[in-house]
mmCIF file of C-alpha atoms in Angstrom:
data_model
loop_
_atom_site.group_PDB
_atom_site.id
_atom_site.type_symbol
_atom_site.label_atom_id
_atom_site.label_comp_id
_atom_site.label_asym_id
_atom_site.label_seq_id
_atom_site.Cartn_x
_atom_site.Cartn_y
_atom_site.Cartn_z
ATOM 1 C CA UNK A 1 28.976 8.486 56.791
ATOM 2 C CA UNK A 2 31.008 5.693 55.247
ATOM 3 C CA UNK A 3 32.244 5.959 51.564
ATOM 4 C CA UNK A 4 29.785 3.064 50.561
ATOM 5 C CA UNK A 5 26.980 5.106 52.372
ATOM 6 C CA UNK A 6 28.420 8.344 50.698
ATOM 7 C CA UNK A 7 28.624 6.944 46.905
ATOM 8 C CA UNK A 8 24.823 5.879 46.962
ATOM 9 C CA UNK A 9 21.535 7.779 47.323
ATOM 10 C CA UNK A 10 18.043 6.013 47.463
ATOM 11 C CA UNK A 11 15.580 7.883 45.292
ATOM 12 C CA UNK A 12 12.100 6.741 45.159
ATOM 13 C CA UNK A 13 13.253 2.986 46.009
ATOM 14 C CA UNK A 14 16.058 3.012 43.517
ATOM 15 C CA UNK A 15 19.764 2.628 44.339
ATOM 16 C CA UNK A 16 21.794 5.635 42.705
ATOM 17 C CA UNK A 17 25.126 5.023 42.547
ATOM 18 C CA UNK A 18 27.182 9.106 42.175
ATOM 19 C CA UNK A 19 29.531 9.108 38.946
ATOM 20 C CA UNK A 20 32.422 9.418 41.846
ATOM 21 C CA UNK A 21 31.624 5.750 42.827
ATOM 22 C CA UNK A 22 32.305 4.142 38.914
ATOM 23 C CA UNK A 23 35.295 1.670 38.828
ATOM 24 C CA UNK A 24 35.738 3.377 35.033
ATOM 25 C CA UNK A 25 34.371 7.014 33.392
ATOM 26 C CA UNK A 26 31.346 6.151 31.111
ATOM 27 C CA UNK A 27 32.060 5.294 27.563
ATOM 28 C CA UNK A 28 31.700 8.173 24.609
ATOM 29 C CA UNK A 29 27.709 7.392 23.009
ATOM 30 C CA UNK A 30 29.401 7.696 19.057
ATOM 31 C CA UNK A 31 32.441 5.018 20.587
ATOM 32 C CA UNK A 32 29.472 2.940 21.473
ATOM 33 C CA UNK A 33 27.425 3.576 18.190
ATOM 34 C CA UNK A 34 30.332 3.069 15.820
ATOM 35 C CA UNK A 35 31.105 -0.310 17.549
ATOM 36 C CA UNK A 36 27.428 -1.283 17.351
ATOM 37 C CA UNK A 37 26.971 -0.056 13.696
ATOM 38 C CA UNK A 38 30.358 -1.937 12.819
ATOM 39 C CA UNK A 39 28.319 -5.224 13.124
ATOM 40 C CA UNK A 40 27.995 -6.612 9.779
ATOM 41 C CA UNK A 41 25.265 -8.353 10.655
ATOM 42 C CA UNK A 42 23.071 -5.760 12.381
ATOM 43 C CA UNK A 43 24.610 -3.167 9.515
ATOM 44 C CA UNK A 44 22.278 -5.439 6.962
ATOM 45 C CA UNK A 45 19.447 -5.743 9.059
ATOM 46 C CA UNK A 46 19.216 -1.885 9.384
ATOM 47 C CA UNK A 47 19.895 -1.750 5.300
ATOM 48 C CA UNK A 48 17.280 -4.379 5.162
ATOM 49 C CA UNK A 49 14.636 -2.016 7.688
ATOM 50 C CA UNK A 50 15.639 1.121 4.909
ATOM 51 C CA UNK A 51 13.043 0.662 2.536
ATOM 52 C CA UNK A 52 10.273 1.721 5.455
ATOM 53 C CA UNK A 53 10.939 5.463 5.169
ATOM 54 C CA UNK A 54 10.834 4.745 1.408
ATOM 55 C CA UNK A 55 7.183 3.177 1.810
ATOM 56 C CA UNK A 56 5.217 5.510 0.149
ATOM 57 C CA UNK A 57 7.287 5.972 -3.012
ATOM 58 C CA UNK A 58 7.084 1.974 -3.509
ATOM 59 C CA UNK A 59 3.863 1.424 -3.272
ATOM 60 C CA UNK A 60 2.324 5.261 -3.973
ATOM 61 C CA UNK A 61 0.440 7.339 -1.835
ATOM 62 C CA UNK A 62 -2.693 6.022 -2.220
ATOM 63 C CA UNK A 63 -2.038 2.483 -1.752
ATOM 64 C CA UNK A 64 0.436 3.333 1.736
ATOM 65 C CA UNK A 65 -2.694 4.367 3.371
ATOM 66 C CA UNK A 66 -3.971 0.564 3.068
ATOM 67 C CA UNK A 67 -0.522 -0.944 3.415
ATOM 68 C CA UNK A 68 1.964 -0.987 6.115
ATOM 69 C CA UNK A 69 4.940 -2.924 6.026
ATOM 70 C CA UNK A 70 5.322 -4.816 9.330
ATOM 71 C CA UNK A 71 8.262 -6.846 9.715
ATOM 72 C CA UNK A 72 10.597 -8.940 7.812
ATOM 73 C CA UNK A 73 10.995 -12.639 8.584
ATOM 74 C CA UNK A 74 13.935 -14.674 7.281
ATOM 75 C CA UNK A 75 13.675 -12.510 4.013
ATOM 76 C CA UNK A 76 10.152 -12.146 3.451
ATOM 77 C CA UNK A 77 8.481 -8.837 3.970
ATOM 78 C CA UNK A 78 4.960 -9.212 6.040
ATOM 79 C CA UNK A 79 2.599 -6.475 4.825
ATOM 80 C CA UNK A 80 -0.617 -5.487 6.645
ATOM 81 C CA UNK A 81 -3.025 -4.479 4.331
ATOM 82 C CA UNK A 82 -6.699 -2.809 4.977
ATOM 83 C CA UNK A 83 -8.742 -5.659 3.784
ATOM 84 C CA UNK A 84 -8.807 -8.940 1.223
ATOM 85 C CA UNK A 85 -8.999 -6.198 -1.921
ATOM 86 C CA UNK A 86 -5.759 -4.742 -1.212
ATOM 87 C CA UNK A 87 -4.117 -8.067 -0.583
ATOM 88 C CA UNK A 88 -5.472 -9.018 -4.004
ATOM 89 C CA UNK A 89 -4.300 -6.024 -5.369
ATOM 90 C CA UNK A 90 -0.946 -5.906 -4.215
ATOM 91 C CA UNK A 91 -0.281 -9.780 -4.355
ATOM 92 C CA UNK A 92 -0.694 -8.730 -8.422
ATOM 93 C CA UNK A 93 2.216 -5.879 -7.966
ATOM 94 C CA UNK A 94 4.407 -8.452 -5.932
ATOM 95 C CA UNK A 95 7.168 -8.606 -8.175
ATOM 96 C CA UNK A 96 7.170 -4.660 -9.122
ATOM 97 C CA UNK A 97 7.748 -3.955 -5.359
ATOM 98 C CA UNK A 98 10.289 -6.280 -4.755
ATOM 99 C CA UNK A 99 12.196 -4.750 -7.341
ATOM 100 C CA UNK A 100 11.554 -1.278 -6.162
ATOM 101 C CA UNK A 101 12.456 -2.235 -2.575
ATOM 102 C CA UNK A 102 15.720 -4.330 -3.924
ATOM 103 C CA UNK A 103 16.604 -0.770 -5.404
ATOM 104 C CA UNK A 104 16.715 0.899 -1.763
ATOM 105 C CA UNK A 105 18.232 -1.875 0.035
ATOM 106 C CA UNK A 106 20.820 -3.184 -2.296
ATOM 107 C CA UNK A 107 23.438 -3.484 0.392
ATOM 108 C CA UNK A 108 21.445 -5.466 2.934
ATOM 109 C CA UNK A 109 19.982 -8.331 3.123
ATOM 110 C CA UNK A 110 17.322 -9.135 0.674
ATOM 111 C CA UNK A 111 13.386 -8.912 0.973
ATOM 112 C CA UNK A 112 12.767 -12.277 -1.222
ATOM 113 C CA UNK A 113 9.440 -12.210 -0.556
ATOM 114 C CA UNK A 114 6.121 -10.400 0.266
ATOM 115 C CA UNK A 115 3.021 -11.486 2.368
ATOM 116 C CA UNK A 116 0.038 -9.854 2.582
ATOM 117 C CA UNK A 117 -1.886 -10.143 6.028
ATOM 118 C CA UNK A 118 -5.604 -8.444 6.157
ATOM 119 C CA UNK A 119 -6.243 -6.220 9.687
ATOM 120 C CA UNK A 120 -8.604 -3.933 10.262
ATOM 121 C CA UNK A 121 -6.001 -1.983 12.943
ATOM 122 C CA UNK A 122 -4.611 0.909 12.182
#
């Protein structure tokens, strides 16, 4: 069997290469990670993503069961909310929760504003 033949298996249709056959060894995963995280720009948009986890304490309990954040857009924060009520609600505690989620991402990029968007998913 050649080397070519000898440095590749087929498995289910795929094309394995063996670790013997790599022109380099395989980088360290926290080498990789640190130069990934080291990106300024991806470092904010992470900061920016921080307040999620912090969800419940911004808006309360209560009110995280009809609210989910959903993404942020060129600094504003699209919220989907339960039904019309809750967008109501919440567009009248706009300012109070950007303040509380400026508090937790301080460092990033900022959330400038929110938008409230009414879906019955969960």
């Amino acid at each position: 069997m050649s080397s070519a033949a000898s440095s590749h298996r087929n498995l289910g249709g795929y094309r394995l290469r063996s670790l013997s056959a790599r022109k380099k060894p395989p980088a360290k995963v926290d080498a990789v990670l640190r130069s990934v995280f080291s990106s300024p720009k991806l470092r904010d948009r992470f900061s920016q993503y921080a307040f999620v986890t912090h969800w419940p304490e911004i808006v309360g309990e209560r009110i995280s069961q009809h609210a989910k954040p959903l993404k942020v857009v060129r600094g504003e924060l699209f919220v989907k909310v339960s039904n019309p009520i809750w967008a109501q609600e919440l567009a009248f505690l706009k300012e109070t929760l950007l303040k509380r989620i400026a508090k937790i991402t301080s460092s990033g990029a900022p959330i400038n504003d929110i938008r409230f968007v009414v879906s019955s998913e969960p």
